[in-house]
Backbone as ProteinMPNN parsed JSONL, in Angstrom:
{"seq_chain_A": "QVQPVESGGGLVQAGGSLRLSCAASGRTFTIKTVGWFRQAPGKEREFVASINFSGDSTYYIDSVQGRFTISRDRAKNTVYLQMNSLRPEDTARYSCAVRIGNVYDNWGQGIQVTVSS", "coords_chain_A": {"N_chain_A": [[-15.573, 16.916, 35.914], [-14.444, 15.46, 32.911], [-14.976, 14.581, 29.58], [-13.568, 12.811, 27.062], [-13.648, 12.318, 23.502], [-12.851, 10.327, 20.795], [-11.966, 10.547, 17.307], [-11.486, 9.965, 13.764], [-9.991, 7.729, 13.043], [-9.146, 4.757, 11.101], [-8.529, 2.885, 8.074], [-5.458, 2.659, 6.435], [-2.871, 2.709, 3.964], [0.549, 1.575, 4.23], [2.928, 4.117, 4.777], [1.144, 6.145, 4.459], [-1.09, 8.68, 5.859], [-2.875, 9.693, 8.796], [-5.146, 11.583, 10.796], [-5.905, 11.846, 14.09], [-8.471, 12.882, 16.311], [-9.221, 14.322, 19.45], [-11.752, 15.276, 21.228], [-12.724, 17.223, 23.908], [-15.082, 17.587, 26.51], [-17.051, 19.182, 29.079], [-15.687, 19.982, 32.239], [-13.378, 21.463, 31.114], [-11.438, 23.298, 31.743], [-10.008, 22.299, 33.796], [-8.111, 20.561, 32.844], [-4.909, 19.147, 32.779], [-3.073, 17.592, 31.283], [-3.181, 15.961, 28.112], [-3.118, 12.802, 26.718], [-2.138, 10.354, 24.253], [-2.654, 6.945, 23.781], [-1.958, 3.533, 22.853], [-2.983, 0.219, 21.95], [-2.228, -2.899, 20.814], [-3.523, -6.08, 19.671], [-2.843, -8.66, 21.977], [-0.741, -7.333, 23.135], [0.701, -5.074, 25.569], [-0.801, -2.03, 26.765], [0.368, 0.996, 25.41], [2.047, 4.018, 25.886], [1.957, 6.849, 23.762], [2.072, 9.651, 22.972], [1.973, 12.969, 24.372], [0.526, 16.082, 25.459], [0.99, 18.96, 27.315], [-1.248, 21.16, 28.948], [-0.455, 23.44, 30.12], [1.734, 25.511, 28.937], [2.05, 23.959, 26.644], [3.896, 21.931, 26.187], [5.359, 19.008, 24.741], [5.618, 15.411, 24.376], [7.053, 12.459, 23.048], [7.191, 8.971, 22.292], [10.095, 7.12, 21.268], [9.701, 5.598, 18.923], [7.788, 6.892, 17.39], [8.677, 9.415, 17.081], [9.279, 12.229, 15.105], [7.545, 11.345, 13.169], [4.931, 11.426, 14.143], [2.777, 14.029, 15.311], [1.624, 15.852, 17.986], [-0.89, 18.127, 18.861], [-2.703, 21.063, 19.907], [-5.868, 22.633, 19.933], [-6.989, 25.268, 21.36], [-9.347, 26.807, 21.284], [-11.261, 25.009, 20.396], [-11.16, 23.035, 22.259], [-9.789, 20.672, 21.652], [-7.567, 18.023, 20.942], [-5.11, 16.952, 18.688], [-3.688, 14.215, 16.893], [-1.464, 13.959, 14.572], [-0.52, 11.657, 12.261], [2.002, 10.56, 10.356], [3.769, 8.895, 7.669], [3.018, 6.222, 8.2], [3.311, 2.945, 9.579], [2.948, -0.661, 9.378], [3.28, -1.699, 11.979], [2.232, 0.278, 13.535], [-0.391, -0.264, 13.791], [-3.169, -0.447, 15.832], [-5.46, -0.068, 18.611], [-6.293, 3.136, 19.374], [-6.358, 5.358, 22.075], [-7.566, 8.24, 23.728], [-6.663, 10.112, 26.559], [-7.249, 11.957, 29.543], [-5.563, 13.919, 31.885], [-6.325, 15.175, 34.919], [-5.774, 15.416, 37.649], [-3.227, 13.773, 39.196], [-3.012, 11.502, 37.669], [-3.861, 9.768, 34.599], [-7.143, 9.561, 34.192], [-9.496, 9.903, 32.829], [-10.897, 8.579, 30.184], [-11.307, 8.03, 26.671], [-13.378, 6.129, 24.352], [-11.795, 4.844, 22.518], [-10.272, 4.232, 19.306], [-9.929, 2.56, 16.212], [-6.939, 2.073, 14.408], [-5.626, 1.004, 11.468], [-2.984, -0.162, 9.596], [-2.046, -1.108, 6.505], [0.156, -3.276, 4.672]], "CA_chain_A": [[-15.573, 15.752, 35.036], [-14.092, 15.723, 31.523], [-15.265, 13.448, 28.722], [-12.932, 12.881, 25.749], [-14.211, 11.5, 22.436], [-11.909, 10.217, 19.691], [-12.456, 10.38, 15.949], [-10.473, 10.09, 12.728], [-9.288, 6.495, 12.744], [-9.519, 4.078, 9.879], [-7.586, 2.026, 7.37], [-4.561, 3.392, 5.551], [-1.724, 1.942, 3.511], [1.844, 1.968, 4.763], [3.413, 5.357, 4.213], [0.083, 7.13, 4.451], [-1.295, 9.543, 7.014], [-4.163, 9.847, 9.445], [-5.184, 12.522, 11.898], [-6.852, 11.532, 15.139], [-8.945, 14.014, 17.092], [-9.722, 14.061, 20.788], [-12.562, 16.417, 21.641], [-13.044, 17.16, 25.329], [-16.206, 18.375, 26.979], [-17.184, 19.219, 30.525], [-14.85, 20.944, 32.958], [-12.122, 21.411, 30.371], [-10.451, 24.187, 32.344], [-9.257, 21.539, 34.791], [-7.195, 19.642, 32.176], [-3.476, 19.389, 32.874], [-2.384, 16.91, 30.201], [-3.907, 15.011, 27.279], [-2.213, 11.828, 26.152], [-2.594, 9.309, 23.354], [-2.15, 5.616, 24.077], [-2.392, 2.545, 21.882], [-2.863, -1.165, 22.36], [-2.417, -3.891, 19.776], [-3.917, -7.372, 20.231], [-1.787, -9.448, 22.575], [0.315, -6.488, 23.662], [0.339, -4.143, 26.627], [-1.093, -0.667, 26.366], [1.598, 1.743, 25.236], [1.976, 5.467, 25.761], [2.422, 7.299, 22.457], [2.418, 11.067, 22.961], [1.177, 13.793, 25.267], [0.703, 17.524, 25.411], [0.587, 19.642, 28.541], [-2.06, 22.341, 28.692], [0.3, 24.56, 30.647], [2.96, 25.65, 28.17], [1.959, 23.172, 25.414], [5.041, 21.046, 26.008], [4.981, 17.714, 24.174], [6.519, 14.29, 24.561], [6.794, 11.349, 22.154], [8.067, 7.82, 22.386], [11.086, 7.138, 20.204], [9.25, 4.949, 17.701], [6.944, 7.788, 16.608], [9.346, 10.714, 16.995], [9.514, 12.654, 13.737], [6.444, 10.912, 12.317], [3.682, 11.857, 14.756], [2.764, 15.351, 15.923], [0.475, 16.128, 18.822], [-1.135, 19.553, 18.927], [-3.879, 21.451, 20.672], [-6.664, 23.765, 19.511], [-7.595, 25.716, 22.608], [-10.696, 27.294, 21.035], [-12.146, 23.868, 20.192], [-10.909, 22.032, 23.295], [-9.497, 19.469, 20.898], [-6.181, 17.633, 20.749], [-4.939, 16.184, 17.474], [-2.497, 13.417, 16.691], [-1.174, 13.803, 13.16], [0.321, 10.484, 12.093], [2.549, 10.48, 9.012], [4.673, 7.777, 7.398], [2.52, 5.128, 9.029], [3.86, 1.614, 9.397], [2.047, -1.705, 9.874], [3.42, -1.853, 13.417], [1.425, 1.296, 14.198], [-1.757, -0.77, 13.902], [-3.581, -0.603, 17.225], [-6.564, 0.755, 19.04], [-5.753, 4.343, 19.966], [-7.244, 5.974, 23.051], [-7.225, 9.544, 24.272], [-6.87, 10.171, 27.993], [-7.09, 13.281, 30.138], [-5.072, 13.983, 33.249], [-6.785, 16.337, 35.667], [-4.95, 15.414, 38.844], [-1.898, 13.191, 39.054], [-3.064, 10.323, 36.82], [-4.826, 9.76, 33.506], [-8.318, 8.837, 34.675], [-10.643, 10.187, 31.98], [-10.539, 7.886, 28.953], [-12.265, 7.865, 25.6], [-13.723, 4.757, 23.993], [-10.769, 4.29, 21.659], [-10.577, 4.183, 17.88], [-9.02, 1.647, 15.543], [-6.061, 2.484, 13.318], [-5.071, -0.164, 10.808], [-2.049, 0.194, 8.534], [-1.794, -2.271, 5.675], [1.443, -3.293, 4.001]], "C_chain_A": [[-15.287, 16.205, 33.6], [-14.327, 14.451, 30.727], [-14.581, 13.633, 27.378], [-13.571, 11.908, 24.763], [-13.259, 11.524, 21.258], [-12.637, 10.102, 18.356], [-11.271, 10.415, 14.997], [-9.693, 8.838, 12.399], [-9.741, 5.893, 11.429], [-8.413, 3.211, 9.345], [-6.762, 2.86, 6.402], [-3.416, 2.476, 5.142], [-0.439, 2.454, 4.139], [2.381, 3.179, 4.015], [2.391, 6.475, 4.196], [-0.04, 7.873, 5.759], [-2.721, 9.467, 7.515], [-4.039, 10.925, 10.508], [-6.289, 12.126, 12.86], [-7.217, 12.802, 15.896], [-9.457, 13.53, 18.435], [-10.438, 15.317, 21.255], [-12.996, 16.235, 23.09], [-14.218, 18.069, 25.651], [-16.297, 18.278, 28.496], [-16.314, 20.308, 31.128], [-13.453, 20.976, 32.348], [-11.051, 22.318, 30.954], [-9.595, 23.484, 33.383], [-8.188, 20.644, 34.172], [-5.751, 20.089, 32.375], [-2.722, 18.815, 31.672], [-3.364, 16.039, 29.428], [-2.885, 14.091, 26.62], [-2.909, 10.888, 25.195], [-1.881, 8.014, 23.71], [-2.626, 4.669, 22.993], [-2.169, 1.147, 22.43], [-3.183, -2.067, 21.181], [-2.82, -5.211, 20.413], [-2.717, -8.15, 20.756], [-0.645, -8.65, 23.16], [-0.215, -5.581, 24.767], [0.009, -2.778, 26.041], [0.185, 0.16, 26.411], [1.309, 3.237, 25.145], [2.586, 5.887, 24.435], [2.917, 8.738, 22.505], [1.52, 11.809, 23.928], [1.465, 15.26, 25.029], [0.187, 18.113, 26.713], [-0.178, 20.911, 28.205], [-1.479, 23.592, 29.329], [1.633, 24.615, 29.919], [3.012, 24.855, 26.88], [3.199, 22.325, 25.153], [4.564, 19.664, 25.573], [6.035, 16.667, 24.445], [6.075, 13.159, 23.656], [7.691, 10.179, 22.502], [8.956, 7.788, 21.146], [10.552, 6.601, 18.881], [8.364, 5.828, 16.829], [7.565, 9.166, 16.442], [9.67, 11.037, 15.538], [8.425, 12.263, 12.774], [5.095, 11.405, 12.829], [3.846, 13.25, 15.35], [1.486, 15.52, 16.719], [0.334, 17.641, 18.949], [-2.47, 19.814, 19.606], [-4.542, 22.66, 20.038], [-7.449, 24.217, 20.731], [-9.035, 26.179, 22.423], [-11.696, 26.148, 20.92], [-12.043, 22.822, 21.29], [-10.623, 20.661, 22.676], [-7.997, 19.269, 20.781], [-6.104, 16.722, 19.533], [-3.666, 15.357, 17.547], [-2.35, 13.193, 15.195], [-0.156, 12.691, 13.003], [0.727, 10.38, 10.627], [3.482, 9.285, 8.898], [4.293, 6.553, 8.215], [3.095, 3.79, 8.601], [2.88, 0.574, 9.894], [2.125, -1.893, 11.383], [2.721, -0.752, 14.207], [-0.017, 0.851, 14.383], [-2.101, -1.056, 15.351], [-4.889, 0.141, 17.436], [-5.992, 1.934, 19.816], [-6.788, 4.987, 20.876], [-6.683, 7.307, 23.506], [-7.55, 9.544, 25.757], [-6.528, 11.549, 28.517], [-6.581, 13.137, 31.557], [-5.547, 15.283, 33.864], [-5.969, 16.502, 36.94], [-3.572, 14.879, 38.552], [-1.849, 11.972, 38.14], [-4.031, 10.562, 35.668], [-6.017, 8.925, 33.956], [-9.596, 9.182, 33.932], [-10.306, 9.704, 30.576], [-11.665, 7.889, 27.94], [-12.499, 6.402, 25.301], [-12.642, 4.072, 23.171], [-11.234, 4.225, 20.218], [-9.501, 3.368, 17.17], [-8.231, 2.343, 14.445], [-5.423, 1.23, 12.747], [-4.227, 0.282, 9.621], [-1.706, -1.072, 7.769], [-0.453, -2.14, 4.971], [1.289, -3.178, 2.496]], "O_chain_A": [[-15.825, 17.211, 33.139], [-13.924, 13.366, 31.147], [-14.964, 14.521, 26.616], [-13.985, 10.811, 25.139], [-12.894, 12.592, 20.767], [-13.77, 9.625, 18.286], [-10.18, 10.843, 15.373], [-8.806, 8.88, 11.547], [-10.6, 6.439, 10.736], [-7.481, 2.846, 10.061], [-7.302, 3.666, 5.644], [-3.037, 1.573, 5.889], [-0.346, 3.617, 4.531], [2.301, 3.259, 2.789], [2.736, 7.63, 3.945], [0.789, 7.724, 6.657], [-3.653, 9.21, 6.753], [-2.959, 11.153, 11.053], [-7.463, 12.076, 12.491], [-6.381, 13.683, 16.097], [-10.054, 12.459, 18.537], [-9.803, 16.303, 21.632], [-13.57, 15.206, 23.448], [-14.327, 19.178, 25.128], [-15.694, 17.401, 29.113], [-16.219, 21.414, 30.596], [-12.475, 20.571, 32.977], [-9.867, 22.122, 30.681], [-8.567, 24.014, 33.805], [-7.422, 20.021, 34.907], [-5.414, 21.255, 32.167], [-1.842, 19.469, 31.113], [-4.272, 15.448, 30.014], [-1.906, 14.554, 26.035], [-4.111, 10.648, 25.301], [-0.667, 7.99, 23.915], [-3.592, 4.964, 22.288], [-1.289, 0.918, 23.26], [-4.276, -2.006, 20.618], [-2.498, -5.452, 21.576], [-1.703, -8.284, 20.072], [0.33, -9.23, 23.638], [-1.42, -5.353, 24.882], [0.479, -2.419, 24.962], [0.984, 0.036, 27.339], [0.422, 3.66, 24.403], [3.613, 5.349, 24.023], [4.053, 9.018, 22.122], [0.435, 11.337, 24.267], [2.501, 15.632, 24.477], [-0.919, 17.8, 27.155], [0.194, 21.648, 27.291], [-1.975, 24.693, 29.092], [2.553, 23.862, 30.236], [3.931, 25.05, 26.084], [3.513, 22.035, 23.999], [3.498, 19.208, 25.984], [7.195, 16.983, 24.71], [4.879, 12.912, 23.502], [8.82, 10.367, 22.955], [8.615, 8.355, 20.108], [10.92, 7.107, 17.821], [8.199, 5.544, 15.643], [7.018, 10.002, 15.723], [10.261, 10.224, 14.828], [8.371, 12.789, 11.662], [4.22, 11.761, 12.04], [4.921, 13.606, 15.833], [0.389, 15.35, 16.187], [1.325, 18.35, 19.124], [-3.256, 18.898, 19.843], [-3.863, 23.609, 19.646], [-8.459, 23.611, 21.088], [-9.865, 25.969, 23.308], [-12.855, 26.299, 21.306], [-12.763, 21.823, 21.26], [-11.144, 19.637, 23.119], [-7.247, 20.218, 20.55], [-6.932, 15.827, 19.365], [-2.69, 15.751, 18.184], [-3.027, 12.343, 14.617], [0.945, 12.769, 13.547], [-0.113, 10.138, 9.76], [3.928, 8.732, 9.903], [5.144, 5.926, 8.844], [3.33, 3.541, 7.418], [2.049, 0.88, 10.75], [1.115, -2.218, 12.008], [2.627, -0.842, 15.431], [-0.787, 1.526, 15.066], [-1.406, -1.819, 16.022], [-5.359, 0.875, 16.567], [-5.286, 1.745, 20.807], [-7.949, 5.145, 20.5], [-5.472, 7.472, 23.649], [-8.593, 9.035, 26.168], [-5.634, 12.222, 28.003], [-7.097, 12.337, 32.337], [-5.21, 16.366, 33.386], [-5.527, 17.604, 37.265], [-2.829, 15.454, 37.757], [-0.768, 11.456, 37.859], [-4.9, 11.43, 35.737], [-5.905, 7.706, 34.087], [-10.68, 8.791, 34.365], [-9.527, 10.336, 29.863], [-12.837, 7.767, 28.299], [-11.892, 5.53, 25.922], [-12.582, 2.843, 23.133], [-12.431, 4.169, 19.939], [-8.316, 3.472, 17.486], [-8.785, 3.105, 13.653], [-4.757, 0.483, 13.463], [-4.699, 1.012, 8.75], [-1.136, -2.007, 8.333], [0.017, -1.033, 4.706], [2.284, -3.176, 1.772]]}, "name": "protein", "num_of_chains": 1, "seq": "QVQPVESGGGLVQAGGSLRLSCAASGRTFTIKTVGWFRQAPGKEREFVASINFSGDSTYYIDSVQGRFTISRDRAKNTVYLQMNSLRPEDTARYSCAVRIGNVYDNWGQGIQVTVSS"}
């Protein structure tokens, strides 16, 4: 069992930056992938970025490419999402999820990110 906990959200003006953290505890050696997802009111949950724990390969959706960076601190069992050049359309509740097997099935509580114009 792996339990992820998010932190670092908040309110920021357009063009600003935030860094989200996803700290994992438990059987962290079983982690294959950690992903960030977001959901705005009235919209479907959207995949944002992921990092594989084997090889540290990363993937981003086009709308955040070049603005967001996902990274991993192996010593702290923590994954970060550095968000730069934030836009109002980035406003959403962001959740961290862990893939141990073939699906993301270990989810954090989520954290709000609000970008004002």
